[in-house]
């Protein structure tokens, strides 16, 4: 009987650590998420400002890319391993050229070159590594391996190590798999790994990671204790319910955990499809029609990935212990730059639903205090949902004006053409049904989106405020307030 010879990463860590205890899937997954969050913060704190021509580290991950912060995606090269690679032959009805020698099996041709910051490599179906989620990080300041393994008995284990030799063994095991599939790619990848020497990290790096880990764990525990206390006060003698629909009886927030799992499960295949699509777009032998369709796929994947990230962020905020800790890093930023990137997407979203959109801006846009990446995502998500709630033929006006020490951005709809000889017809608000504590469902459109409370929480996290009003003859009017940078002079308004 065939036996797999190469060890999995969890086996390597188990051999080099005194004990790795099996635990419930929920507990191991929570340890994995908390450790990834600490790793992300550690990378953000230790990497220099991103440069166009400089790669500051390498991340090997499975089964999907793990870090989405712009600073990290620009500074780190990412290679993703997957046991279920997307089949590009199902993408479009065109003939793929012969696979690259030595790659081994399906999807060979898409790995002809390393993308600037992302690549995908397949794992053989029989490889036990397919049952593991892992992350290997290589930088000038530290090396780190994290592994979440699923065992045949249903239990899971999580383990990590900064030990240079352990990380090196993990890379040897992973590199051997790459060599079997594609020796040429292995040579390039091995050269990248060798750029980051396997020296023991500075003790201050370990201390900082431990502090970040404790911070993440403390916030999660404080939230859980606070919610448990609230449950006991509201219902001191709970009656067991055998028909409870909660996915995890020990979880105080089953809706939130379910949403986080849903967002992750949807984002993972979309990220794989988008990466494959971008690799295909690098080919020079495709006709214009195929390229256009690939670009459409790339756009749709990006749009839905951003949407899933918003859902995940909203769920994450619901588990935060305090409003102070739930705020992201806020900095003075140019709103003009954000709007230049966002307005074309807003217009495209309106055009797809046979709507028109007009944006009224002041002569000079002031500097606001927010989070640039999240502000773009939250505003785009809000306008996307806003357009879905309007009937075809409607007009949307987006007006941006200074309002004291804040900037006001208002979305107001107009339904059809106005006729002064006819009485105005009251606008009918869209029907919305609650799905748990974070989502809502519109039966007319089949749209699932964040509810108003969760959306307001997102705006609070980026320093803003959202007000929703229902006005007769106008429908739902959304008003967003963003704080201005105090040192900036208020701009004049265009006539």
Short mmCIF file of C-alpha atoms in Angstrom, two decimals:
data_model
loop_
_atom_site.label_atom_id
_atom_site.label_comp_id
_atom_site.label_asym_id
_atom_site.label_seq_id
_atom_site.Cartn_x
_atom_site.Cartn_y
_atom_site.Cartn_z
CA UNK A 1 0.00 0.00 0.00
CA UNK A 2 1.28 3.46 -0.91
CA UNK A 3 2.48 5.55 2.04
CA UNK A 4 3.16 9.26 1.91
CA UNK A 5 6.82 9.82 2.83
CA UNK A 6 7.08 13.61 3.28
CA UNK A 7 5.94 14.71 6.77
CA UNK A 8 3.20 17.28 7.21
CA UNK A 9 4.00 20.57 8.95
CA UNK A 10 1.99 19.63 12.04
CA UNK A 11 4.06 16.44 12.36
CA UNK A 12 7.28 18.48 12.22
CA UNK A 13 6.10 20.84 14.96
CA UNK A 14 4.83 17.94 17.08
CA UNK A 15 8.25 16.26 16.88
CA UNK A 16 10.02 19.43 18.05
CA UNK A 17 7.64 20.47 20.82
CA UNK A 18 7.02 18.83 24.18
CA UNK A 19 3.26 18.63 23.73
CA UNK A 20 0.62 19.66 21.21
CA UNK A 21 -2.80 18.98 22.72
CA UNK A 22 -5.76 18.05 20.59
CA UNK A 23 -8.85 20.13 21.31
CA UNK A 24 -12.26 20.97 19.92
CA UNK A 25 -12.34 22.41 16.39
CA UNK A 26 -13.80 25.69 17.67
CA UNK A 27 -11.01 26.19 20.23
CA UNK A 28 -8.19 25.35 17.79
CA UNK A 29 -9.68 27.62 15.12
CA UNK A 30 -9.95 30.44 17.66
CA UNK A 31 -6.25 29.98 18.54
CA UNK A 32 -5.41 30.06 14.81
CA UNK A 33 -7.38 33.29 14.23
CA UNK A 34 -5.93 35.03 17.26
CA UNK A 35 -2.37 34.05 16.32
CA UNK A 36 -2.85 35.21 12.72
CA UNK A 37 -4.12 38.57 13.99
CA UNK A 38 -1.05 38.89 16.23
CA UNK A 39 1.23 37.93 13.31
CA UNK A 40 -0.40 40.54 11.08
CA UNK A 41 0.13 43.25 13.70
CA UNK A 42 3.73 42.11 14.22
CA UNK A 43 4.41 42.39 10.48
CA UNK A 44 2.78 45.83 10.31
CA UNK A 45 4.96 46.98 13.22
CA UNK A 46 8.26 45.54 11.98
CA UNK A 47 8.16 46.09 8.21
CA UNK A 48 9.36 49.36 6.75
CA UNK A 49 7.08 51.55 4.65
CA UNK A 50 6.26 49.73 1.39
CA UNK A 51 8.34 50.52 -1.68
CA UNK A 52 7.38 49.74 -5.26
CA UNK A 53 10.62 47.92 -6.02
CA UNK A 54 11.29 46.30 -2.66
CA UNK A 55 10.04 42.95 -1.35
CA UNK A 56 10.48 42.76 2.43
CA UNK A 57 9.38 39.22 3.07
CA UNK A 58 7.85 35.97 1.87
CA UNK A 59 4.65 34.25 3.06
CA UNK A 60 3.81 30.63 2.22
CA UNK A 61 0.19 29.90 3.12
CA UNK A 62 -2.64 27.43 2.64
CA UNK A 63 -5.34 27.16 1.54
CA UNK A 64 -5.73 30.90 0.75
CA UNK A 65 -3.85 34.21 1.18
CA UNK A 66 -4.10 35.27 4.83
CA UNK A 67 -3.19 38.97 4.95
CA UNK A 68 -5.13 41.68 3.13
CA UNK A 69 -3.65 44.89 4.60
CA UNK A 70 -2.32 47.01 1.68
CA UNK A 71 1.04 47.51 3.41
CA UNK A 72 1.51 43.75 3.64
CA UNK A 73 0.25 42.89 0.15
CA UNK A 74 2.65 45.48 -1.30
CA UNK A 75 5.64 44.44 0.83
CA UNK A 76 5.34 40.65 0.93
CA UNK A 77 5.56 38.01 -1.76
CA UNK A 78 2.80 35.42 -1.22
CA UNK A 79 2.71 31.82 -2.44
CA UNK A 80 -0.52 29.92 -1.80
CA UNK A 81 -0.77 26.14 -1.71
CA UNK A 82 -4.09 24.45 -2.38
CA UNK A 83 -5.24 20.85 -2.60
CA UNK A 84 -8.18 21.82 -4.82
CA UNK A 85 -6.78 24.14 -7.48
CA UNK A 86 -9.20 25.95 -9.73
CA UNK A 87 -9.36 24.46 -13.21
CA UNK A 88 -8.72 27.28 -15.72
CA UNK A 89 -9.99 25.09 -18.57
CA UNK A 90 -13.50 25.59 -17.16
CA UNK A 91 -13.08 29.35 -17.33
CA UNK A 92 -13.37 29.98 -21.04
CA UNK A 93 -13.73 27.76 -24.11
CA UNK A 94 -10.25 28.30 -25.51
CA UNK A 95 -7.31 25.94 -26.00
CA UNK A 96 -4.55 26.10 -23.40
CA UNK A 97 -0.98 25.54 -24.58
CA UNK A 98 1.03 22.51 -23.48
CA UNK A 99 1.83 22.44 -19.74
CA UNK A 100 5.22 23.49 -18.52
CA UNK A 101 7.57 20.50 -18.17
CA UNK A 102 7.97 19.19 -14.66
CA UNK A 103 4.86 20.74 -13.10
CA UNK A 104 3.12 17.41 -12.93
CA UNK A 105 -0.62 17.77 -13.46
CA UNK A 106 -3.61 20.10 -14.05
CA UNK A 107 -3.16 23.89 -13.87
CA UNK A 108 0.47 23.55 -14.92
CA UNK A 109 0.35 26.30 -17.50
CA UNK A 110 -0.82 29.02 -15.14
CA UNK A 111 2.39 28.79 -13.11
CA UNK A 112 4.70 29.71 -15.97
CA UNK A 113 5.84 32.76 -14.07
CA UNK A 114 5.75 34.15 -10.57
CA UNK A 115 3.29 37.01 -10.28
CA UNK A 116 4.79 40.16 -8.70
CA UNK A 117 3.28 39.45 -5.27
CA UNK A 118 1.18 36.28 -5.53
CA UNK A 119 1.39 32.75 -6.91
CA UNK A 120 -0.60 29.54 -6.50
CA UNK A 121 0.89 26.05 -6.32
CA UNK A 122 -1.08 22.77 -6.24
CA UNK A 123 -0.84 19.96 -3.69
CA UNK A 124 -1.39 16.36 -4.70
CA UNK A 125 -4.78 14.98 -3.59
CA UNK A 126 -3.16 12.32 -1.37
CA UNK A 127 -0.92 14.82 0.43
CA UNK A 128 -1.80 15.04 4.17
CA UNK A 129 -0.84 18.71 3.94
CA UNK A 130 -4.22 19.22 2.28
CA UNK A 131 -5.84 18.80 5.73
CA UNK A 132 -3.79 21.63 7.23
CA UNK A 133 -3.97 25.40 7.23
CA UNK A 134 -0.52 26.89 7.59
CA UNK A 135 1.50 30.06 7.37
CA UNK A 136 5.28 30.35 7.01
CA UNK A 137 6.66 33.89 7.35
CA UNK A 138 10.19 34.85 6.28
CA UNK A 139 11.50 38.38 6.95
CA UNK A 140 14.84 39.97 7.82
CA UNK A 141 13.80 40.14 11.50
CA UNK A 142 12.15 36.78 12.13
CA UNK A 143 10.90 33.47 10.75
CA UNK A 144 7.63 31.97 11.96
CA UNK A 145 5.49 28.91 11.24
CA UNK A 146 1.84 28.52 12.30
CA UNK A 147 -0.19 25.35 11.62
CA UNK A 148 -3.84 24.38 12.17
CA UNK A 149 -4.26 20.64 11.55
CA UNK A 150 -7.43 18.56 11.26
CA UNK A 151 -7.12 14.95 12.39
CA UNK A 152 -9.07 11.88 11.33
CA UNK A 153 -10.89 11.73 14.69
CA UNK A 154 -12.35 15.21 14.08
CA UNK A 155 -10.09 16.92 16.61
CA UNK A 156 -7.86 19.83 15.66
CA UNK A 157 -4.50 21.07 16.90
CA UNK A 158 -2.84 24.46 16.61
CA UNK A 159 0.87 25.07 17.04
CA UNK A 160 3.48 27.67 16.12
CA UNK A 161 7.23 28.18 16.41
CA UNK A 162 9.85 30.92 15.98
CA UNK A 163 12.65 28.34 16.30
CA UNK A 164 14.86 28.75 13.18
CA UNK A 165 15.53 25.01 12.82
CA UNK A 166 11.83 24.13 13.11
CA UNK A 167 10.89 26.71 10.49
CA UNK A 168 13.72 25.43 8.28
CA UNK A 169 12.44 21.85 8.59
CA UNK A 170 8.94 23.04 7.69
CA UNK A 171 10.34 24.76 4.61
CA UNK A 172 12.34 21.66 3.60
CA UNK A 173 9.19 19.54 3.75
CA UNK A 174 7.18 22.10 1.80
CA UNK A 175 10.04 22.76 -0.65
CA UNK A 176 10.36 19.05 -1.41
CA UNK A 177 6.76 19.08 -2.60
CA UNK A 178 7.46 22.08 -4.84
CA UNK A 179 10.53 20.35 -6.27
CA UNK A 180 8.47 17.29 -7.18
CA UNK A 181 5.90 19.43 -8.99
CA UNK A 182 8.12 22.11 -10.54
CA UNK A 183 11.91 22.07 -10.04
CA UNK A 184 12.37 25.40 -11.82
CA UNK A 185 9.87 27.16 -9.59
CA UNK A 186 11.50 25.53 -6.53
CA UNK A 187 14.90 26.98 -7.49
CA UNK A 188 13.45 30.50 -7.59
CA UNK A 189 11.45 30.00 -4.39
CA UNK A 190 14.41 28.50 -2.54
CA UNK A 191 16.50 31.52 -3.55
CA UNK A 192 13.85 33.79 -2.03
CA UNK A 193 13.83 31.82 1.23
CA UNK A 194 17.63 31.96 1.44
CA UNK A 195 17.48 35.77 1.36
CA UNK A 196 16.15 35.65 4.93
CA UNK A 197 18.84 33.99 7.04
CA UNK A 198 17.65 31.42 9.65
CA UNK A 199 18.91 33.28 12.72
CA UNK A 200 17.17 33.34 16.10
CA UNK A 201 14.88 36.39 16.31
CA UNK A 202 15.62 39.22 18.71
CA UNK A 203 14.00 38.56 22.09
CA UNK A 204 12.08 41.82 21.69
CA UNK A 205 10.29 40.33 18.65
CA UNK A 206 9.14 37.37 20.76
CA UNK A 207 8.03 39.70 23.58
CA UNK A 208 6.10 41.89 21.15
CA UNK A 209 4.38 38.87 19.61
CA UNK A 210 3.49 37.57 23.08
CA UNK A 211 2.02 40.94 24.02
CA UNK A 212 -0.01 41.08 20.80
CA UNK A 213 -1.18 37.51 21.39
CA UNK A 214 -2.26 38.31 24.96
CA UNK A 215 -4.01 41.46 23.76
CA UNK A 216 -6.00 39.52 21.16
CA UNK A 217 -6.86 36.76 23.65
CA UNK A 218 -7.80 39.25 26.38
CA UNK A 219 -10.14 41.17 24.10
CA UNK A 220 -11.84 37.95 23.05
CA UNK A 221 -12.19 36.76 26.66
CA UNK A 222 -13.47 40.14 27.90
CA UNK A 223 -16.11 40.16 25.18
CA UNK A 224 -17.15 36.61 26.02
CA UNK A 225 -17.33 37.34 29.78
CA UNK A 226 -19.28 40.54 29.18
CA UNK A 227 -21.80 38.79 26.98
CA UNK A 228 -22.10 35.83 29.37
CA UNK A 229 -22.76 38.26 32.22
CA UNK A 230 -25.43 40.04 30.19
CA UNK A 231 -27.09 36.72 29.37
CA UNK A 232 -27.19 35.73 33.05
CA UNK A 233 -28.64 39.09 34.11
CA UNK A 234 -31.33 38.91 31.45
CA UNK A 235 -32.09 35.24 32.05
CA UNK A 236 -30.71 33.96 35.41
CA UNK A 237 -32.45 30.56 35.03
CA UNK A 238 -32.09 29.58 31.37
CA UNK A 239 -34.14 26.65 30.14
CA UNK A 240 -32.21 24.19 27.96
CA UNK A 241 -33.56 23.96 24.43
CA UNK A 242 -32.72 20.78 22.57
CA UNK A 243 -33.94 22.35 19.32
CA UNK A 244 -31.66 25.37 19.55
CA UNK A 245 -30.36 26.27 16.09
CA UNK A 246 -27.03 27.59 17.41
CA UNK A 247 -24.08 26.01 15.59
CA UNK A 248 -21.94 25.99 18.74
CA UNK A 249 -23.62 25.79 22.13
CA UNK A 250 -20.51 27.17 23.87
CA UNK A 251 -20.34 30.22 21.63
CA UNK A 252 -21.92 33.45 22.94
CA UNK A 253 -22.16 34.82 19.40
CA UNK A 254 -23.16 32.01 17.03
CA UNK A 255 -24.36 34.44 14.34
CA UNK A 256 -21.02 36.25 14.35
CA UNK A 257 -18.97 33.03 14.16
CA UNK A 258 -21.23 31.72 11.41
CA UNK A 259 -20.78 34.95 9.42
CA UNK A 260 -17.00 34.85 9.86
CA UNK A 261 -16.92 31.26 8.64
CA UNK A 262 -19.21 32.09 5.72
CA UNK A 263 -17.09 35.08 4.66
CA UNK A 264 -13.92 32.98 4.83
CA UNK A 265 -15.41 30.08 2.86
CA UNK A 266 -16.63 32.40 0.10
CA UNK A 267 -13.49 34.53 -0.03
CA UNK A 268 -11.13 31.55 -0.31
CA UNK A 269 -12.29 30.19 -3.72
CA UNK A 270 -12.83 33.72 -5.07
CA UNK A 271 -9.24 34.63 -4.19
CA UNK A 272 -8.01 31.50 -5.97
CA UNK A 273 -10.10 32.28 -9.07
CA UNK A 274 -8.88 35.90 -9.13
CA UNK A 275 -5.23 34.88 -8.78
CA UNK A 276 -5.58 32.30 -11.56
CA UNK A 277 -7.31 34.89 -13.74
CA UNK A 278 -4.54 37.43 -13.24
CA UNK A 279 -1.92 34.82 -14.09
CA UNK A 280 -3.83 34.01 -17.29
CA UNK A 281 -4.02 37.71 -18.15
CA UNK A 282 -0.20 37.78 -18.19
CA UNK A 283 -0.20 35.50 -21.22
CA UNK A 284 0.50 37.17 -24.53
CA UNK A 285 -1.28 34.67 -26.78
CA UNK A 286 -4.91 35.44 -25.82
CA UNK A 287 -7.33 37.21 -28.13
CA UNK A 288 -9.11 40.42 -27.14
CA UNK A 289 -12.45 38.72 -26.43
CA UNK A 290 -10.92 36.30 -23.93
CA UNK A 291 -8.97 39.11 -22.25
CA UNK A 292 -12.14 41.18 -21.82
CA UNK A 293 -14.00 38.27 -20.26
CA UNK A 294 -11.09 37.53 -17.93
CA UNK A 295 -11.08 41.18 -16.84
CA UNK A 296 -14.80 40.93 -16.07
CA UNK A 297 -14.13 37.85 -13.93
CA UNK A 298 -11.30 39.67 -12.15
CA UNK A 299 -13.58 42.66 -11.47
CA UNK A 300 -16.46 40.53 -10.16
CA UNK A 301 -14.14 38.50 -7.92
CA UNK A 302 -12.55 41.66 -6.50
CA UNK A 303 -15.96 43.19 -5.83
CA UNK A 304 -17.20 40.12 -3.96
CA UNK A 305 -13.90 39.66 -2.08
CA UNK A 306 -14.16 43.27 -0.85
CA UNK A 307 -17.77 42.60 0.14
CA UNK A 308 -16.76 39.50 2.10
CA UNK A 309 -13.98 41.46 3.82
CA UNK A 310 -16.55 44.02 4.95
CA UNK A 311 -18.77 41.27 6.33
CA UNK A 312 -15.79 39.75 8.14
CA UNK A 313 -14.77 43.16 9.54
CA UNK A 314 -18.32 43.81 10.76
CA UNK A 315 -18.35 40.43 12.51
CA UNK A 316 -14.94 41.16 14.00
CA UNK A 317 -16.16 44.47 15.41
CA UNK A 318 -19.06 42.71 17.13
CA UNK A 319 -16.56 40.66 19.15
CA UNK A 320 -14.48 43.68 20.21
CA UNK A 321 -14.51 44.48 23.90
CA UNK A 322 -14.75 48.29 23.69
CA UNK A 323 -15.39 51.06 21.20
CA UNK A 324 -11.89 52.40 21.74
CA UNK A 325 -10.21 49.14 20.80
CA UNK A 326 -12.60 48.61 17.89
CA UNK A 327 -11.36 51.70 16.04
CA UNK A 328 -8.82 51.10 13.33
CA UNK A 329 -5.75 53.24 12.85
CA UNK A 330 -6.98 56.70 11.82
CA UNK A 331 -4.78 59.15 9.94
CA UNK A 332 -5.21 62.46 8.07
CA UNK A 333 -5.96 61.54 4.47
CA UNK A 334 -6.84 63.11 1.14
CA UNK A 335 -10.50 62.50 0.43
CA UNK A 336 -9.95 63.70 -3.13
CA UNK A 337 -7.70 60.71 -3.85
CA UNK A 338 -10.24 58.25 -2.39
CA UNK A 339 -13.12 59.75 -4.37
CA UNK A 340 -11.16 59.73 -7.64
CA UNK A 341 -10.80 55.96 -7.25
CA UNK A 342 -14.31 55.37 -5.87
CA UNK A 343 -16.63 57.51 -8.03
CA UNK A 344 -16.06 55.47 -11.25
CA UNK A 345 -17.00 52.30 -9.32
CA UNK A 346 -20.09 54.00 -7.90
CA UNK A 347 -21.16 55.09 -11.37
CA UNK A 348 -20.58 51.59 -12.70
CA UNK A 349 -22.69 50.07 -9.90
CA UNK A 350 -25.51 52.52 -10.71
CA UNK A 351 -25.26 51.91 -14.47
CA UNK A 352 -25.55 48.12 -14.01
CA UNK A 353 -28.96 48.66 -12.41
CA UNK A 354 -30.18 51.27 -14.93
CA UNK A 355 -29.70 54.16 -12.49
CA UNK A 356 -28.03 57.52 -12.91
CA UNK A 357 -25.65 59.03 -10.36
CA UNK A 358 -24.48 62.61 -9.91
CA UNK A 359 -21.71 63.63 -7.49
CA UNK A 360 -21.53 67.25 -6.31
CA UNK A 361 -18.18 68.21 -4.78
CA UNK A 362 -16.78 71.43 -3.28
CA UNK A 363 -14.09 73.32 -5.18
CA UNK A 364 -11.46 71.92 -2.85
CA UNK A 365 -11.85 68.75 -0.85
CA UNK A 366 -10.53 69.04 2.73
CA UNK A 367 -8.33 66.60 4.58
CA UNK A 368 -10.31 64.22 6.79
CA UNK A 369 -9.23 61.87 9.56
CA UNK A 370 -10.10 58.24 8.82
CA UNK A 371 -8.70 54.97 7.51
CA UNK A 372 -8.11 55.25 3.71
CA UNK A 373 -8.53 51.58 2.80
CA UNK A 374 -11.55 50.92 4.98
CA UNK A 375 -13.23 54.22 4.06
CA UNK A 376 -13.10 53.29 0.37
CA UNK A 377 -14.48 49.80 1.07
CA UNK A 378 -17.23 50.97 3.44
CA UNK A 379 -18.41 53.80 1.17
CA UNK A 380 -18.41 51.55 -1.90
CA UNK A 381 -20.28 48.83 -0.01
CA UNK A 382 -22.83 51.35 1.23
CA UNK A 383 -23.49 52.78 -2.22
CA UNK A 384 -23.63 49.28 -3.73
CA UNK A 385 -26.39 48.34 -1.26
CA UNK A 386 -28.09 51.71 -1.79
CA UNK A 387 -28.33 51.14 -5.55
CA UNK A 388 -29.78 47.66 -5.01
CA UNK A 389 -32.69 49.13 -3.03
CA UNK A 390 -33.86 51.53 -5.78
CA UNK A 391 -36.13 50.81 -8.76
CA UNK A 392 -34.74 51.10 -12.29
CA UNK A 393 -34.81 54.62 -13.71
CA UNK A 394 -34.08 56.29 -10.38
CA UNK A 395 -31.50 59.01 -9.93
CA UNK A 396 -29.00 59.21 -7.05
CA UNK A 397 -27.40 62.44 -5.91
CA UNK A 398 -24.23 62.31 -3.83
CA UNK A 399 -23.42 65.67 -2.28
CA UNK A 400 -20.22 66.44 -0.36
CA UNK A 401 -20.18 69.68 1.68
CA UNK A 402 -18.31 70.98 4.76
CA UNK A 403 -20.37 71.04 7.95
CA UNK A 404 -18.49 72.80 10.74
CA UNK A 405 -15.60 70.64 11.89
CA UNK A 406 -16.90 67.72 9.82
CA UNK A 407 -17.44 66.81 6.21
CA UNK A 408 -20.94 65.72 5.23
CA UNK A 409 -21.53 63.19 2.44
CA UNK A 410 -25.22 62.69 1.65
CA UNK A 411 -26.92 60.13 -0.60
CA UNK A 412 -30.47 60.95 -1.67
CA UNK A 413 -32.61 59.20 -4.32
CA UNK A 414 -35.04 60.65 -6.86
CA UNK A 415 -37.54 58.23 -8.39
CA UNK A 416 -38.19 58.81 -12.10
CA UNK A 417 -38.86 62.20 -13.68
CA UNK A 418 -40.55 64.96 -11.73
CA UNK A 419 -43.78 66.45 -13.12
CA UNK A 420 -45.00 69.68 -11.53
CA UNK A 421 -48.57 68.96 -12.65
CA UNK A 422 -48.74 65.69 -10.71
CA UNK A 423 -48.80 65.17 -6.99
CA UNK A 424 -45.68 63.59 -5.60
CA UNK A 425 -46.05 59.92 -4.83
CA UNK A 426 -44.69 58.84 -1.45
CA UNK A 427 -41.61 56.64 -1.80
CA UNK A 428 -42.05 53.04 -0.75
CA UNK A 429 -39.20 51.86 1.47
CA UNK A 430 -37.66 48.52 0.47
CA UNK A 431 -38.75 45.40 2.37
CA UNK A 432 -35.99 44.12 4.61
CA UNK A 433 -35.93 41.01 6.78
CA UNK A 434 -33.41 40.41 9.54
CA UNK A 435 -30.97 37.51 9.22
CA UNK A 436 -29.37 37.12 12.63
CA UNK A 437 -27.84 40.14 14.34
CA UNK A 438 -25.71 41.47 11.46
CA UNK A 439 -27.41 40.78 8.14
CA UNK A 440 -30.61 41.73 6.34
CA UNK A 441 -32.35 40.24 3.31
CA UNK A 442 -34.32 42.06 0.57
CA UNK A 443 -36.85 39.59 -0.94
CA UNK A 444 -37.43 41.71 -4.09
CA UNK A 445 -33.79 41.59 -5.14
CA UNK A 446 -32.51 38.53 -3.26
CA UNK A 447 -29.77 40.71 -1.79
CA UNK A 448 -28.06 39.89 1.50
CA UNK A 449 -26.18 42.79 3.10
CA UNK A 450 -25.13 44.24 6.43
CA UNK A 451 -27.96 45.74 8.45
CA UNK A 452 -28.04 49.41 9.43
CA UNK A 453 -26.67 48.83 12.94
CA UNK A 454 -23.64 46.87 11.68
CA UNK A 455 -22.99 49.47 8.96
CA UNK A 456 -23.10 52.27 11.53
CA UNK A 457 -20.61 50.31 13.64
CA UNK A 458 -18.24 50.14 10.66
CA UNK A 459 -18.40 53.92 10.18
CA UNK A 460 -17.72 54.44 13.89
CA UNK A 461 -14.62 52.24 13.56
CA UNK A 462 -13.21 54.57 10.89
CA UNK A 463 -14.00 57.74 12.84
CA UNK A 464 -17.26 58.60 11.07
CA UNK A 465 -20.98 58.60 11.72
CA UNK A 466 -23.90 57.33 9.61
CA UNK A 467 -27.45 58.71 9.90
CA UNK A 468 -30.37 57.07 8.05
CA UNK A 469 -33.66 58.94 7.58
CA UNK A 470 -36.84 57.97 5.75
CA UNK A 471 -38.34 61.06 4.06
CA UNK A 472 -41.69 61.16 2.24
CA UNK A 473 -41.38 61.56 -1.54
CA UNK A 474 -37.60 61.11 -1.28
CA UNK A 475 -37.20 57.68 0.23
CA UNK A 476 -34.22 56.69 2.33
CA UNK A 477 -31.57 59.40 2.74
CA UNK A 478 -28.12 58.42 4.04
CA UNK A 479 -25.82 61.01 5.62
CA UNK A 480 -22.19 60.31 6.53
CA UNK A 481 -20.10 62.65 8.69
CA UNK A 482 -16.30 62.48 8.71
CA UNK A 483 -14.07 64.55 11.04
CA UNK A 484 -11.89 67.19 9.39
CA UNK A 485 -8.22 67.59 10.20
CA UNK A 486 -8.18 70.50 12.65
CA UNK A 487 -5.20 72.27 11.08
CA UNK A 488 -6.82 72.49 7.64
CA UNK A 489 -8.78 75.52 6.49
CA UNK A 490 -12.37 74.95 5.44
CA UNK A 491 -12.77 75.05 1.65
CA UNK A 492 -15.27 77.14 -0.25
CA UNK A 493 -18.30 75.52 -1.84
CA UNK A 494 -18.71 75.51 -5.60
CA UNK A 495 -21.72 77.51 -6.79
#
